[in-house]
Tab-separated table of C-alpha atoms in Angstrom:
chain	number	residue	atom	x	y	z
A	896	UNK	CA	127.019	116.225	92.800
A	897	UNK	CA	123.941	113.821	93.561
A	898	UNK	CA	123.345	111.021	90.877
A	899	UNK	CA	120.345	111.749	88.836
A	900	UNK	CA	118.384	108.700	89.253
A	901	UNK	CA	115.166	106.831	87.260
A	902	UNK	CA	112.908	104.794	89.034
A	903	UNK	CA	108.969	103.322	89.118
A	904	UNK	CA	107.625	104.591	92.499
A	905	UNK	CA	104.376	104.148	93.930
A	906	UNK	CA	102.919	107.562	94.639
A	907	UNK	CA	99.625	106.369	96.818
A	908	UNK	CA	98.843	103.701	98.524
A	909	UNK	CA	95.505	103.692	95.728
A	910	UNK	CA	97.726	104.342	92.632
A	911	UNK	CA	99.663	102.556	90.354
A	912	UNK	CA	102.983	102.694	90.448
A	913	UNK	CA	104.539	105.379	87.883
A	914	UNK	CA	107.934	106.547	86.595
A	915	UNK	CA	109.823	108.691	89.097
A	916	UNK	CA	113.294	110.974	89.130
A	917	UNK	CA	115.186	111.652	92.049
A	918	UNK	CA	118.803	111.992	93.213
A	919	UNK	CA	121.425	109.876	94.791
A	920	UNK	CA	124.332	110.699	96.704
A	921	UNK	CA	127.897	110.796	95.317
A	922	UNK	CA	129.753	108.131	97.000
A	923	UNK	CA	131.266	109.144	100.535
A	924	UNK	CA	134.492	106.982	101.350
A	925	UNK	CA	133.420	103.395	101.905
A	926	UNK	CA	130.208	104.061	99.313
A	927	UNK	CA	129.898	101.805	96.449
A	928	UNK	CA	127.657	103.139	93.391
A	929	UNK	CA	125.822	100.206	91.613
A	930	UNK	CA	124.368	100.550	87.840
A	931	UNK	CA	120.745	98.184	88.852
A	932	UNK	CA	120.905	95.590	86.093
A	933	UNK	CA	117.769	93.635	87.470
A	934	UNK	CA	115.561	93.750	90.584
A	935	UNK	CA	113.178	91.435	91.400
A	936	UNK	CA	109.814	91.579	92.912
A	937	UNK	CA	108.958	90.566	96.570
A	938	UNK	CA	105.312	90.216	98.148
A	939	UNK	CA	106.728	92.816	101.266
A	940	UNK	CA	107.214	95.497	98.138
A	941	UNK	CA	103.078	95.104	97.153
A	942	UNK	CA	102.523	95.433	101.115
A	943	UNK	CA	104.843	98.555	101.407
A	944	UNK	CA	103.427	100.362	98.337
A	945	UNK	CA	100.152	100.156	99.660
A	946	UNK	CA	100.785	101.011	102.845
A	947	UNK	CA	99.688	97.446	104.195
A	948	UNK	CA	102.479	97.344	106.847
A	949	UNK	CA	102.409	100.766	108.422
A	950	UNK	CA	102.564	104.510	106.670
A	951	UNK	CA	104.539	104.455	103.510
A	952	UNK	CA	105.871	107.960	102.497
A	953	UNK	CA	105.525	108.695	98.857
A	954	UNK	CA	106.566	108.649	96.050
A	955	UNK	CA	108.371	104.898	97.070
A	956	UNK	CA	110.606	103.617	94.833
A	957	UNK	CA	110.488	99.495	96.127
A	958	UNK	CA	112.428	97.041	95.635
A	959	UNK	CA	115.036	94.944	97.634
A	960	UNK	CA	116.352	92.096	95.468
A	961	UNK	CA	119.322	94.430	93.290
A	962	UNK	CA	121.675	93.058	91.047
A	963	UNK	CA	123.872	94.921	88.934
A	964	UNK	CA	127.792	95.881	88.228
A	965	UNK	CA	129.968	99.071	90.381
A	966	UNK	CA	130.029	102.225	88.720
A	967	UNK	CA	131.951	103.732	91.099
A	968	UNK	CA	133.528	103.713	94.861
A	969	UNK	CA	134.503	105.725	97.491
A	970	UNK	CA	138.411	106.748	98.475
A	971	UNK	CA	138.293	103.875	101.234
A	972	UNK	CA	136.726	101.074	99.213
A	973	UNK	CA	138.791	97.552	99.462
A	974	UNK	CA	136.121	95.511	99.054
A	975	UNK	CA	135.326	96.109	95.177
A	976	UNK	CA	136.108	97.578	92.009
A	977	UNK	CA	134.588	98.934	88.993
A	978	UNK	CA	132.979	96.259	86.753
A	979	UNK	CA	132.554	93.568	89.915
A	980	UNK	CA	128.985	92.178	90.021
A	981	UNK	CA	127.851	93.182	92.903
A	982	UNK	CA	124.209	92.701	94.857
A	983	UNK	CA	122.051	94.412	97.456
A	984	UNK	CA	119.472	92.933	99.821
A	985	UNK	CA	116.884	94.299	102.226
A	986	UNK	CA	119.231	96.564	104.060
A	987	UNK	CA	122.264	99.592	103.494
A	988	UNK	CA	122.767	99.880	106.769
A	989	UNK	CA	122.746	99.455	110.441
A	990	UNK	CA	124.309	100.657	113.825
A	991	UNK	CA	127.360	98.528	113.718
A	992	UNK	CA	127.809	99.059	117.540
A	993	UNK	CA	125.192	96.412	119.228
A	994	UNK	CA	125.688	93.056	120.175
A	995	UNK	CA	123.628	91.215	116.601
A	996	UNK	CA	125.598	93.577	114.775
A	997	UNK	CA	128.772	92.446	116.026
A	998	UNK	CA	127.533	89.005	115.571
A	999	UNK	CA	126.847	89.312	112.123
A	1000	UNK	CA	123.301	89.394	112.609
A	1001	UNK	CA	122.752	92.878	111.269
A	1002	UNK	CA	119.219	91.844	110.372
A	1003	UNK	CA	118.583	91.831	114.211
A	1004	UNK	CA	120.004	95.376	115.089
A	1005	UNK	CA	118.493	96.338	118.408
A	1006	UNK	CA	118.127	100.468	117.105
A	1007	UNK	CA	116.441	98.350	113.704
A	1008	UNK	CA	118.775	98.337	110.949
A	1009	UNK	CA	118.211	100.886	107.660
A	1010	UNK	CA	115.775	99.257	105.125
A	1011	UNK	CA	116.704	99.375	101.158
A	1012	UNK	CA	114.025	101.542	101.094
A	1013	UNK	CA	110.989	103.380	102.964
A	1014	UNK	CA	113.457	103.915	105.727
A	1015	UNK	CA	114.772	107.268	107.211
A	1016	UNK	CA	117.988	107.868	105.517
A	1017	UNK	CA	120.799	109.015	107.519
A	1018	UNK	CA	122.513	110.800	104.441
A	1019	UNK	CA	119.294	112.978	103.122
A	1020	UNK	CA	121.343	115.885	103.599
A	1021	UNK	CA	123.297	114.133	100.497
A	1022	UNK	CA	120.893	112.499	98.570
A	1023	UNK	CA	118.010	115.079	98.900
A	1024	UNK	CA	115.829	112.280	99.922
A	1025	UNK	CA	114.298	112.232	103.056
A	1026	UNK	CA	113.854	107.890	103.203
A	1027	UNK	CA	116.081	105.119	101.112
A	1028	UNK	CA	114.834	104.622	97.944
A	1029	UNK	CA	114.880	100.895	96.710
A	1030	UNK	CA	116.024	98.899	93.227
A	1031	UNK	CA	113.261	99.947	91.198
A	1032	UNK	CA	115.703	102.151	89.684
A	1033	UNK	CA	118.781	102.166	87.269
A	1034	UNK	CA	121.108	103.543	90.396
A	1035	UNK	CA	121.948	103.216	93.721
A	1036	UNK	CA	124.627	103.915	96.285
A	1037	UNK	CA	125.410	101.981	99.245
A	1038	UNK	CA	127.961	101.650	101.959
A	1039	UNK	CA	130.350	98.553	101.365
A	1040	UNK	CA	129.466	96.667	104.203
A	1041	UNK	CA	125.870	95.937	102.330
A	1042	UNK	CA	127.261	95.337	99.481
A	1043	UNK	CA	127.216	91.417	98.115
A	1044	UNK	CA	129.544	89.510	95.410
A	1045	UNK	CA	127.215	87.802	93.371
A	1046	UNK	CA	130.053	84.859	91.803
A	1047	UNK	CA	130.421	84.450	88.176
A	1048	UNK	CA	128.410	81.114	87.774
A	1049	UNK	CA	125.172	82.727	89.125
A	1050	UNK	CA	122.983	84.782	86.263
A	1051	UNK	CA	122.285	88.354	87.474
A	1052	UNK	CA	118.710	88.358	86.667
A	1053	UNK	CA	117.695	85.077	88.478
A	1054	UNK	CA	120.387	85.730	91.188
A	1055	UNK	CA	118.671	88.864	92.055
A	1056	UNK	CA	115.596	87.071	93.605
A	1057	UNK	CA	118.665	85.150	95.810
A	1058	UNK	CA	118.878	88.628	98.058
A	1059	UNK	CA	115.664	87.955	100.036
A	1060	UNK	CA	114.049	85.091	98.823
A	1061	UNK	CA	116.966	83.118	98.991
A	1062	UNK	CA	118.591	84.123	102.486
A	1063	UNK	CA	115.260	84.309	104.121
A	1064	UNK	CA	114.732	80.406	103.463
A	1065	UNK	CA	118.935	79.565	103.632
A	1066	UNK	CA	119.145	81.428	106.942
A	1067	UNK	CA	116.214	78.773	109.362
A	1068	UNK	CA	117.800	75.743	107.681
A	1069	UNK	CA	121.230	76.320	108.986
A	1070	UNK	CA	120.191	78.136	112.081
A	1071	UNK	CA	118.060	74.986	112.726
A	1072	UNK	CA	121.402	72.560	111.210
A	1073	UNK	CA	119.761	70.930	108.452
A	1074	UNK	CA	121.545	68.180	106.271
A	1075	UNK	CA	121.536	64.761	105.683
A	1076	UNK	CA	118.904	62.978	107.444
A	1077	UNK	CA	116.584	66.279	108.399
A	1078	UNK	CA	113.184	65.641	107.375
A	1079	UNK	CA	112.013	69.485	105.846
A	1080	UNK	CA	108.687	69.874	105.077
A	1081	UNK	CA	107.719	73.447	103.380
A	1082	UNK	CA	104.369	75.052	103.393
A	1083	UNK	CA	103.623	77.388	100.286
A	1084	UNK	CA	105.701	76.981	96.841
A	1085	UNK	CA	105.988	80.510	96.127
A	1086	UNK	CA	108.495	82.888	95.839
A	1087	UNK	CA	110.144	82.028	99.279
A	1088	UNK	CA	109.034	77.951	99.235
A	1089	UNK	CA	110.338	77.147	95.800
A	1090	UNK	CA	114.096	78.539	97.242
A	1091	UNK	CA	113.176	76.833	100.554
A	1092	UNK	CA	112.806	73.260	98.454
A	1093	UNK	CA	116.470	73.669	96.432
A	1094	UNK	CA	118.284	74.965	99.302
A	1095	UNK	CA	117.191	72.253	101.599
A	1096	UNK	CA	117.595	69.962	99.627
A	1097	UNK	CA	120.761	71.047	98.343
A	1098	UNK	CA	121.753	70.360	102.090
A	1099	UNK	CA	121.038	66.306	102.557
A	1100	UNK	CA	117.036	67.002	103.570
A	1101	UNK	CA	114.481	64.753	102.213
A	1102	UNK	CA	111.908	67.664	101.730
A	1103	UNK	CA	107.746	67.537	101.547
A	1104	UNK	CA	105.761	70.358	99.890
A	1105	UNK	CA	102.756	71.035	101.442
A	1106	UNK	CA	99.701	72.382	99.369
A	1107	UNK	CA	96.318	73.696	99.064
A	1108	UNK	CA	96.262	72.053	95.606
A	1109	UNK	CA	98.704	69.169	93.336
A	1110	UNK	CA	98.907	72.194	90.948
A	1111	UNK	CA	102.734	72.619	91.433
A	1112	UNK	CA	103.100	69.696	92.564
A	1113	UNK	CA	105.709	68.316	89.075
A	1114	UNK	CA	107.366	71.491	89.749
A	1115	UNK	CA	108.347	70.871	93.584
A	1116	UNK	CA	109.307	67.515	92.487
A	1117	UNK	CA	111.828	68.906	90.097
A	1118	UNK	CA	113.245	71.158	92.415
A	1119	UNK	CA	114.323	68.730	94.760
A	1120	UNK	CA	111.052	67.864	96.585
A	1121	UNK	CA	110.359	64.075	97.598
A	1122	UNK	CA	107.297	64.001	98.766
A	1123	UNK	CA	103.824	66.425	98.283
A	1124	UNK	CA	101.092	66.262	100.753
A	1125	UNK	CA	98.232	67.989	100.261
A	1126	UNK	CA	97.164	69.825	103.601
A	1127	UNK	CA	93.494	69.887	102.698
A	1128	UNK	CA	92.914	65.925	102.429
A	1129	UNK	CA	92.917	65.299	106.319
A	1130	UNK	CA	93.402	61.422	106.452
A	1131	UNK	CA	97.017	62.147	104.480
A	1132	UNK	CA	97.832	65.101	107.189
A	1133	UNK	CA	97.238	62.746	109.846
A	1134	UNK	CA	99.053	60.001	108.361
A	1135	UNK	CA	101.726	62.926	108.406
A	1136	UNK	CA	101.832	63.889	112.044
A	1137	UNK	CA	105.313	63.417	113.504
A	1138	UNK	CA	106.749	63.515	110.306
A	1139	UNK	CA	109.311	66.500	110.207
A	1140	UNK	CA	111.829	68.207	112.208
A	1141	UNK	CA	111.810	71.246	110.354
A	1142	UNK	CA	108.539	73.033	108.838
A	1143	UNK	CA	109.836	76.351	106.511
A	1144	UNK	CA	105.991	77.831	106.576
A	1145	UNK	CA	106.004	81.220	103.511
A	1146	UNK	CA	102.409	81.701	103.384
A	1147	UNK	CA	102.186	85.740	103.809
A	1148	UNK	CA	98.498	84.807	104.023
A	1149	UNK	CA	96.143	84.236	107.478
A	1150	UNK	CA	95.888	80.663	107.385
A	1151	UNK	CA	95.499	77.489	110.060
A	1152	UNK	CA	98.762	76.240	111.644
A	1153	UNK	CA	97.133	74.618	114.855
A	1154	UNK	CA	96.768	71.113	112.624
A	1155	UNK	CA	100.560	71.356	110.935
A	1156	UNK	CA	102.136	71.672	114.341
A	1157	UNK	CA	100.861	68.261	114.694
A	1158	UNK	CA	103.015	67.323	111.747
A	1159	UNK	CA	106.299	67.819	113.651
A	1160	UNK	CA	108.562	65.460	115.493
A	1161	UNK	CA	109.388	65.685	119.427
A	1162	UNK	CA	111.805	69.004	119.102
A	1163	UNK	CA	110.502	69.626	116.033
A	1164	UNK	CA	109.952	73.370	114.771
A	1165	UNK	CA	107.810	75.402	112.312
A	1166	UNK	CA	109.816	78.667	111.657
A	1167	UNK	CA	107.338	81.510	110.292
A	1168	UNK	CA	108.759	83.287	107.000
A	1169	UNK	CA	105.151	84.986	105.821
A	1170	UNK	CA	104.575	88.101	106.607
A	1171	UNK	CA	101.216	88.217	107.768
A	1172	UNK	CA	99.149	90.773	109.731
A	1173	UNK	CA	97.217	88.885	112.092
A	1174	UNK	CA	97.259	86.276	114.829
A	1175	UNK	CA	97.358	82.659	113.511
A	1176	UNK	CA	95.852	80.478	116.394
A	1177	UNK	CA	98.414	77.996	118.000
A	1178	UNK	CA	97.141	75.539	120.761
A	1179	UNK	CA	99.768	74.675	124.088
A	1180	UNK	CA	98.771	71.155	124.431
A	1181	UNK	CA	100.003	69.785	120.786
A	1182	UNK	CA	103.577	71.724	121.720
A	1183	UNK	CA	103.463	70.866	125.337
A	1184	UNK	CA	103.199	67.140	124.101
A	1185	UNK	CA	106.299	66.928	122.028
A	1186	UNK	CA	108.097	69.636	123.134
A	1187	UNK	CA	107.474	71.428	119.824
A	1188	UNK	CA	108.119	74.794	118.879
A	1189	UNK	CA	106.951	78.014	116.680
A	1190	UNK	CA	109.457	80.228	115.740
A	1191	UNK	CA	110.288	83.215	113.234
A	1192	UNK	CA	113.272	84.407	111.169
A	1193	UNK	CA	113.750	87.472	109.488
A	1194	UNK	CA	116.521	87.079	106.494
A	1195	UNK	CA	120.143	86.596	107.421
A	1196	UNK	CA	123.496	88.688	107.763
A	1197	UNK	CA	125.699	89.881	105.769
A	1198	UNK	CA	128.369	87.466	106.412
A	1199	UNK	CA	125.296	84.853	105.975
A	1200	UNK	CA	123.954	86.066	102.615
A	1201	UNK	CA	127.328	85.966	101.221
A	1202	UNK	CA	127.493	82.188	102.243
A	1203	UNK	CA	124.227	81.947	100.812
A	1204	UNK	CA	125.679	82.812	97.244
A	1205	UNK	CA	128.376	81.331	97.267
A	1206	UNK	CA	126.424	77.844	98.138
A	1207	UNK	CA	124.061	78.624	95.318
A	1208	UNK	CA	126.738	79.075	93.099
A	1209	UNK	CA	128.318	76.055	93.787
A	1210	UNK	CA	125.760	73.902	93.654
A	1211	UNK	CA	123.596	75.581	90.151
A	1212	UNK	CA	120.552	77.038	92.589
A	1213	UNK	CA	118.859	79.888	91.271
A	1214	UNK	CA	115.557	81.284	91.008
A	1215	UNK	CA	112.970	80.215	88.765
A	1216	UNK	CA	111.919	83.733	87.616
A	1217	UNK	CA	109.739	86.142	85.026
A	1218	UNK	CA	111.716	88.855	83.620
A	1219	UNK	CA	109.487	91.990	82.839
A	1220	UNK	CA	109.983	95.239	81.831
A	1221	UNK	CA	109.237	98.066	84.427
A	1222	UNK	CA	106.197	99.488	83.116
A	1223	UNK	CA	105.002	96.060	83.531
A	1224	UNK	CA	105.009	96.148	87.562
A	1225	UNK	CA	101.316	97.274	88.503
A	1226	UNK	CA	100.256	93.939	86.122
A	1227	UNK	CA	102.794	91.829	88.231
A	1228	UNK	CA	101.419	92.978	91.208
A	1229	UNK	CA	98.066	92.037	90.300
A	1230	UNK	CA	99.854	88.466	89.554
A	1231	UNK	CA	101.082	87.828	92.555
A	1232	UNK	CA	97.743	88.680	94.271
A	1233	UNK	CA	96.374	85.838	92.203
A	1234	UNK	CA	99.555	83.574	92.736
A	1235	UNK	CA	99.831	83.942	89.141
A	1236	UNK	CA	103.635	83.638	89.178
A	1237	UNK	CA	106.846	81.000	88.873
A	1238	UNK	CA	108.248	82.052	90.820
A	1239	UNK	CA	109.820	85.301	90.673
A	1240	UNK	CA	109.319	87.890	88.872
A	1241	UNK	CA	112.658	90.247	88.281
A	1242	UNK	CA	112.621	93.803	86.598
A	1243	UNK	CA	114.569	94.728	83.913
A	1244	UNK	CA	116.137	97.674	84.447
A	1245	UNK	CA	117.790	98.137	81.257
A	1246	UNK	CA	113.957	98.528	80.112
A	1247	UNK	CA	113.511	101.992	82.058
A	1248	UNK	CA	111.983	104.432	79.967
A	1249	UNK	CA	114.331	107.336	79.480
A	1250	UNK	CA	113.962	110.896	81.522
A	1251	UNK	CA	111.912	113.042	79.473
């Protein structure tokens, strides 16, 4: 019998978000069901519910950053039990057949891998629901493979953040090998940059913040930062240039890159994290010149996001976050369109009003 499930779902792309029932599937053999302890909030989950990135179907229930504890599992379940803390990022599923599957690099299935939610779901016929359905809800079931073990030593509500946030920043810095003696710089002290800052370095980097504004500018220093450059005050970015070999850029904003690729080293790279809509200028003579690059990522595998954790764990990272209750998510929106947030904020799902 489907789980009977309570959520906050955007209904239009005009509307505020509003409570919202559905149904999840009973677990199928290698299913784990997960009682949603916290969720927290990503920028991609304003973009989605307003239909900024492409058609959203409605109602939406976002969310992609789920922490919680199994309910339940399937017959064929070895990976966990009831009562484990478990976590789920921005996917439940993918082909499992193509070559970045079979790397571990589910992230980059060729078919696309299955979004937490706003995706078609392959098991409507169980669920009743016709796309995945995200963490903005007290339920949710998902195949073990997408499944993470969030360790002991890691808080559930400011681990939650750690599912996206955290693997989209961990997964560039050891694709492009940082540690001791990498020179980081990070663009944007958000959500994403503040993770990008204690990760890095957490790794051996000597990390720069780069700024509109000295605003957060104690606050990078406390999470590891060395150095804070303002990228408005030109006579300090060109005292700058050929400073870094890695530049972790999060702006999800349209905003000038042409003068930071100056700021990197011969082989140096900026690797694009924001999610933004339209095309940011870059010039071929300043890459040409030092052999320079511009490059994206786009989170990190399974087998990656579990390293991820177990990193943080080890070394105390977390996310600085703002627990709120979920009637409280159309205000937090509003927040993060200001940049009125440190850094995170994570929904309490404990705090669901009951069905009626």
């Amino acid at each position: 019998m489907p789980i009977a499930t309570r959520a906050f779902a955007a209904v239009a792309a005009d509307k505020p978000l509003e409570p919202f029932s559905f149904t999840r599937r009973d677990p199928l053999p290698d299913d784990v069901v997960i009682d949603i302890q916290y969720c927290g909030v990503c920028h991609s989950d304003l973009h989605m519910a307003r239909s900024e990135t492409g058609p959203a179907h409605y109602p939406l229930a976002p969310g992609h950053e789920i922490a919680g504890v199994v309910a339940a599992v399937g017959a064929d379940v070895t990976r966990f039990k009831v009562g484990d803390r478990v976590g789920v990022g921005c996917m439940v599923d993918s082909c499992r057949e193509c070559s970045s599957c079979q790397a571990g690099e589910e992230q980059y299935c060729i078919p696309g891998f299955t979004g937490t939610y706003g995706a078609k779901d392959r098991f409507a016929e169980q669920s009743g629901q016709p796309i995945t359905q995200g963490g903005y809800s007290d339920h949710i079931t998902v195949d073990q493979h997408f499944v993470l073990s969030i360790p002991d030593a890691l808080p559930l509500d400011a681990a939650a953040p750690l599912l996206c946030a955290g693997i989209t920043t961990w997964s560039p810095l050891k694709e492009w090998n940082v540690g001791p003696g990498s020179r980081v710089a990070v663009i944007g002290l958000g959500g994403l940059g503040h993770m990008a800052v204690k990760l890095a370095h957490a790794l051996g980097a000597e990390v720069t913040v780069l700024s509109t504004s000295d605003r957060k500018k104690a606050d990078a220093e406390r999470m590891g930062a060395k150095h804070f450059l303002i990228n408005k005050d030109k006579a300090a970015m060109k005292a700058a240039a050929e400073s870094f070999d890695l530049i972790i850029n999060t702006v999800s904003a349209t905003h000038e890159i042409a003068d930071h690729v100056q700021l990197l080293a011969r082989d140096g790279t900026m690797v694009m994290l924001g999610l933004t809509t339209e095309g940011l200028p870059v010039y071929a003579l300043p890459l040409l010149w030092r052999r320079r690059r511009v490059a994206g990522s786009l989170i990190g595998g399974i087998r990656e996001t579990q390293e991820m954790l177990d990193f943080c764990a080890e070394h105390g990272i977390a996310c600085d976050i703002e627990t709120i209750a979920p009637d409280q998510i159309n205000e937090a929106y509003e927040r993060m369109e200001r940049s009125d947030v440190r850094y995170r904020f994570v929904i309490d799902m404990a705090k669901l009003p009951q069905a009626a």
